[in-house]
Amino acid sequence: MSIGVDAAAMGMSNAVTASTGDVTSGYWNPAGLMNLTDSQAALMHASYFANIAQYDYAAYAQPIDNSSAFAVSAIRFGVDNIMNTTQLIDSQGNIDYNRISLFSAADYGFLLSYARKAPMKELTYGVNAKVIRRVIGKFADSWGFGFDFGLQYRTRGDWKMGFMLRDITTTYNVWAINKAEYQKVMDAVPGQNQELPETTEITLPKAQLGVSKKFEFHGDYALLASANLNMQFAKTNDLVNLDFVSIDPAVGFEFSYLDLAFLRAGTGNFQYEQQLDSSQRLTFQPNIGVGFKYRGVQIDYALTDIGDQSAALYSNIFSLKVDLGIFRR
């Protein structure tokens, strides 16, 4: 739930809390759904870790009336066809490759979003109710529930500000462990795996504060500049790491021509990385992307580094957004 969705947003290093205003707002900031003028759908696919892991997203959103809108979103991140070799050796001590089976480890997120205009016309707000489902083959699975809250405010100078508070109630995932399967591996290594793992997983609240502005040039060209402060209420390796909060800044830019072609770039995920000699090095994550929009159909691509600028683990991300009103024209 922290990776992000939509190649357009990822090309801008996810710095879209203030600027988001389409179907993907259900994930980024539900308050942005009030910018919709018609129903819209989105799809995304990305491969991570040299195609080992697959990341997929689908969403639908539409206005309810002039003052409210809703969206539904689904996310899956999974590794499929993992070999289960726990039964590779039979009771006679022989290796039997026919005893190998395959399983998947996958995380699912389902969001129901609602947005509404506030009495102050420049302000909109939105909430997410989300369900988290995690499955590790037949070994274990879990359910979790949480809520998000978002705001967007447009100033008279066309500056936009956004605020997103994720997991406001603290999201809990409760695991159910298949004890019969666990029993099979308890004695694989003497003295190891003798106790069942923890069955409760807690996701603490996070906050995102964003600002953006769109600059237009000669009516044909435009530049959208956005910035985010991503905050965790714990001490981490982020650029700013205090005892009570850690802050990771991100900036993104989108250059567009006639709202038809887009070129994007951004950087974020500033981290102090521990080196082998115990020194620390500041790393960051660069992102670039392009997009094309024609008659309500938008195709976007982003190239993003999984970790930092020095690693070679780049991921290709593709997404599609469709204004469904084109089918009624």
XYZ file of C-alpha atoms in Angstrom:
329
model
C 0.000 0.000 0.000
C 3.052 2.295 0.059
C 4.370 1.675 -3.458
C 1.897 3.886 -5.278
C -0.272 3.514 -8.385
C -0.432 5.060 -11.873
C 2.608 5.502 -14.109
C 1.871 9.238 -14.384
C 2.206 9.704 -10.617
C 5.227 7.416 -10.352
C 7.010 9.372 -13.088
C 6.667 12.372 -10.762
C 8.013 10.424 -7.751
C 4.511 10.155 -6.249
C 4.508 13.865 -5.379
C 0.811 14.224 -6.277
C -1.035 14.650 -2.971
C -2.078 18.183 -3.969
C -2.403 17.775 -7.749
C -4.249 14.451 -8.108
C -7.672 14.855 -9.674
C -8.733 11.704 -11.493
C -9.752 8.105 -10.784
C -6.385 7.388 -9.102
C -7.244 9.938 -6.394
C -8.960 7.070 -4.620
C -5.440 5.965 -3.721
C -3.468 9.234 -3.596
C -5.981 11.564 -1.951
C -9.737 10.861 -2.116
C -10.472 14.590 -1.933
C -9.179 14.845 -5.522
C -12.148 12.810 -6.788
C -14.153 16.039 -6.782
C -12.239 17.090 -9.908
C -13.982 14.348 -11.910
C -16.553 15.458 -14.466
C -17.541 11.964 -15.634
C -16.912 8.327 -14.813
C -13.371 7.066 -15.302
C -11.507 3.754 -15.130
C -7.823 2.941 -14.697
C -5.518 -0.065 -15.058
C -1.824 -0.476 -14.247
C 0.778 -3.214 -14.473
C 4.372 -3.287 -13.284
C 7.018 -5.970 -12.858
C 9.497 -5.813 -9.995
C 12.740 -7.598 -9.190
C 13.480 -8.816 -12.736
C 9.871 -9.950 -13.283
C 9.774 -12.032 -10.113
C 6.999 -9.931 -8.553
C 3.925 -8.592 -10.344
C 2.110 -5.436 -9.280
C -1.381 -4.701 -10.642
C -4.035 -2.066 -10.029
C -7.575 -1.381 -11.242
C -10.012 1.370 -10.275
C -13.321 2.954 -11.181
C -14.675 6.352 -10.130
C -17.604 8.610 -10.924
C -19.347 11.718 -9.589
C -22.466 11.091 -7.538
C -23.762 14.634 -7.926
C -22.297 18.139 -8.035
C -21.106 17.845 -4.453
C -19.815 14.284 -4.088
C -18.035 11.427 -5.839
C -16.931 7.874 -5.129
C -14.326 5.348 -6.298
C -13.435 1.694 -5.849
C -9.846 0.458 -6.215
C -8.084 -2.902 -6.094
C -4.345 -3.579 -5.807
C -2.377 -6.822 -5.947
C 1.340 -7.352 -5.358
C 2.357 -10.984 -5.631
C 5.077 -13.493 -6.299
C 3.676 -16.546 -8.071
C 4.970 -20.054 -8.758
C 7.181 -20.260 -5.684
C 8.557 -23.753 -5.217
C 7.574 -25.440 -1.964
C 10.479 -27.787 -1.200
C 9.512 -28.585 2.397
C 8.550 -32.124 1.332
C 11.417 -32.637 -1.109
C 12.935 -35.427 1.015
C 10.654 -38.382 1.714
C 10.441 -40.444 4.903
C 13.271 -42.715 3.629
C 15.661 -39.798 3.169
C 15.408 -39.828 -0.622
C 15.084 -36.710 -2.765
C 11.879 -36.846 -4.771
C 11.331 -33.896 -7.105
C 7.720 -34.948 -7.638
C 7.074 -33.791 -4.069
C 7.744 -30.161 -5.043
C 4.602 -28.013 -5.287
C 4.011 -24.382 -6.247
C 2.345 -21.590 -4.299
C 1.850 -17.807 -4.405
C 2.545 -15.118 -1.836
C 0.332 -12.099 -2.522
C -0.942 -8.945 -0.867
C -4.285 -7.401 -1.838
C -5.711 -3.981 -1.073
C -9.330 -2.950 -1.675
C -10.403 0.680 -1.234
C -13.820 2.303 -1.185
C -13.470 6.087 -1.471
C -15.920 8.922 -0.954
C -15.300 12.622 -1.589
C -17.350 15.726 -0.946
C -17.174 19.487 -1.308
C -16.897 21.417 1.939
C -19.059 24.508 2.626
C -15.944 26.520 1.760
C -15.976 26.039 -2.030
C -12.182 25.966 -2.362
C -11.969 22.963 0.010
C -12.770 19.315 -0.674
C -12.348 16.299 1.567
C -12.487 12.539 1.212
C -12.205 9.272 3.117
C -11.081 5.752 2.281
C -12.256 2.546 3.891
C -9.822 -0.211 3.017
C -9.492 -3.941 3.396
C -6.073 -5.607 3.359
C -5.800 -9.279 2.438
C -2.510 -11.201 2.584
C -2.052 -14.826 1.525
C 1.045 -17.029 1.710
C -0.022 -20.183 -0.102
C -1.808 -22.553 2.242
C 0.588 -21.707 5.074
C -1.010 -18.497 6.378
C -3.393 -15.679 5.513
C -4.601 -12.468 7.108
C -7.289 -9.792 7.015
C -6.839 -6.148 7.913
C -8.975 -3.009 7.974
C -8.147 0.695 8.011
C -9.188 4.237 7.074
C -7.575 7.205 5.313
C -8.571 10.875 5.283
C -7.616 13.541 2.738
C -8.046 17.252 2.040
C -7.407 19.473 -0.972
C -7.512 23.269 -1.032
C -7.188 25.569 -4.044
C -6.012 29.120 -3.414
C -7.068 32.113 -5.479
C -3.651 32.122 -7.125
C -4.293 28.591 -8.470
C -1.930 27.021 -5.991
C -3.210 23.704 -4.709
C -2.496 22.222 -1.302
C -3.173 18.663 -0.215
C -3.061 16.681 2.994
C -3.408 12.913 3.316
C -3.471 10.961 6.564
C -3.161 7.223 5.998
C -4.224 4.530 8.466
C -5.703 7.116 10.790
C -7.035 4.482 13.190
C -3.916 2.292 12.867
C -4.479 -0.621 10.489
C -4.408 -4.106 12.015
C -3.786 -7.307 10.095
C -4.702 -10.489 11.965
C -3.028 -13.673 10.716
C -4.372 -17.214 10.699
C -1.549 -19.781 10.541
C -2.109 -23.293 9.225
C -0.704 -25.242 12.151
C -0.656 -28.523 10.221
C 1.593 -27.011 7.557
C 3.728 -25.266 10.156
C 4.234 -28.567 11.978
C 5.925 -29.979 8.863
C 8.791 -27.470 9.060
C 9.183 -27.133 12.819
C 12.020 -29.668 12.970
C 13.680 -28.836 9.647
C 16.440 -26.981 11.544
C 17.053 -28.153 15.129
C 16.037 -25.510 17.636
C 14.433 -23.235 15.016
C 10.770 -22.479 14.238
C 9.620 -23.925 17.543
C 7.051 -21.203 18.209
C 4.317 -19.839 15.975
C 5.010 -16.355 14.515
C 3.179 -13.276 15.762
C -0.403 -13.210 14.519
C -0.979 -9.428 14.660
C 0.590 -6.940 12.258
C 0.199 -3.200 12.876
C 0.488 -0.374 10.329
C 1.043 2.981 12.040
C -0.421 6.245 10.677
C 1.482 8.211 8.037
C 0.908 11.742 6.756
C 1.582 13.450 3.444
C 1.583 17.201 2.890
C 1.685 18.451 -0.694
C 1.677 21.619 -2.767
C 1.432 22.100 -6.531
C 0.938 24.740 -9.196
C 0.402 24.570 -12.951
C 2.128 27.195 -15.093
C 0.833 27.766 -18.632
C 2.897 29.171 -21.502
C 1.328 30.636 -24.650
C -1.744 28.432 -24.226
C -0.074 25.372 -25.757
C 2.509 24.400 -23.153
C 2.168 23.874 -19.420
C 4.376 22.846 -16.517
C 2.961 21.204 -13.402
C 5.301 21.424 -10.404
C 4.516 19.397 -7.282
C 6.204 18.664 -3.982
C 5.421 16.340 -1.091
C 6.569 15.907 2.477
C 5.995 12.254 3.380
C 5.953 11.786 7.138
C 6.188 8.732 9.380
C 5.712 9.068 13.118
C 8.834 7.092 14.006
C 12.571 7.471 13.620
C 13.749 5.984 10.298
C 16.555 6.525 7.779
C 14.682 9.328 5.981
C 16.378 12.611 5.121
C 14.882 14.244 8.232
C 14.771 11.755 11.107
C 13.716 13.071 14.474
C 12.676 10.973 17.433
C 8.960 11.664 16.873
C 8.746 12.067 13.084
C 10.727 11.244 9.944
C 10.245 13.240 6.728
C 11.029 12.157 3.186
C 10.624 14.971 0.602
C 9.710 14.327 -3.028
C 9.417 16.631 -6.029
C 7.890 16.014 -9.440
C 7.404 17.874 -12.714
C 5.101 17.317 -15.674
C 5.647 19.194 -18.922
C 2.662 18.977 -21.282
C 1.778 20.062 -24.794
C -1.885 20.789 -25.566
C -2.874 18.364 -22.779
C -1.933 15.738 -25.346
C 1.695 14.707 -24.738
C 3.440 14.621 -21.370
C 7.036 14.384 -20.169
C 7.592 13.750 -16.473
C 10.472 13.564 -14.001
C 10.893 13.493 -10.249
C 12.990 12.358 -7.365
C 12.267 11.163 -3.846
C 12.907 8.401 -1.320
C 15.887 10.193 0.205
C 17.473 7.710 2.607
C 20.638 7.451 4.666
C 22.027 4.055 3.701
C 24.374 2.218 6.053
C 27.646 1.184 4.365
C 29.862 -1.800 5.177
C 32.384 0.496 6.881
C 29.561 1.833 9.137
C 29.479 5.176 7.313
C 26.236 6.574 5.904
C 25.501 7.622 2.335
C 22.493 9.628 1.206
C 20.632 7.879 -1.628
C 17.610 8.943 -3.640
C 15.205 7.439 -6.161
C 14.969 9.051 -9.619
C 11.927 8.593 -11.853
C 11.054 9.585 -15.405
C 7.967 9.053 -17.522
C 6.008 9.924 -20.634
C 2.327 9.962 -21.475
C -0.117 10.468 -24.320
C -3.794 11.436 -24.121
C -6.313 11.489 -26.965
C -10.099 11.700 -26.835
C -10.370 10.579 -23.247
C -7.849 7.733 -23.433
C -4.553 8.252 -21.614
C -1.573 5.884 -21.753
C 1.361 6.485 -19.411
C 4.771 4.913 -18.917
C 7.277 5.355 -16.098
C 10.795 4.061 -15.520
C 11.554 3.958 -11.832
C 14.406 2.660 -9.740
C 13.296 0.319 -6.969
C 15.800 1.540 -4.401
C 18.243 4.317 -5.213
C 20.113 5.964 -8.052
C 23.053 3.553 -7.898
C 21.181 0.263 -8.294
C 20.369 -1.337 -11.625
C 16.947 -2.613 -10.533
C 14.750 -0.470 -12.728
C 11.069 -1.224 -13.231
C 8.864 -0.515 -16.241
C 5.389 0.676 -15.305
C 2.462 1.003 -17.698
C -0.968 2.416 -16.943
C -4.172 3.248 -18.777
C -6.939 5.704 -17.918
C -10.192 5.999 -19.839
C -12.904 8.662 -19.517
C -15.928 6.406 -19.918
C -18.039 9.275 -21.196
C -16.497 8.740 -24.652
C -18.721 5.665 -25.061
C -21.854 7.756 -24.676
C -20.988 10.329 -27.303
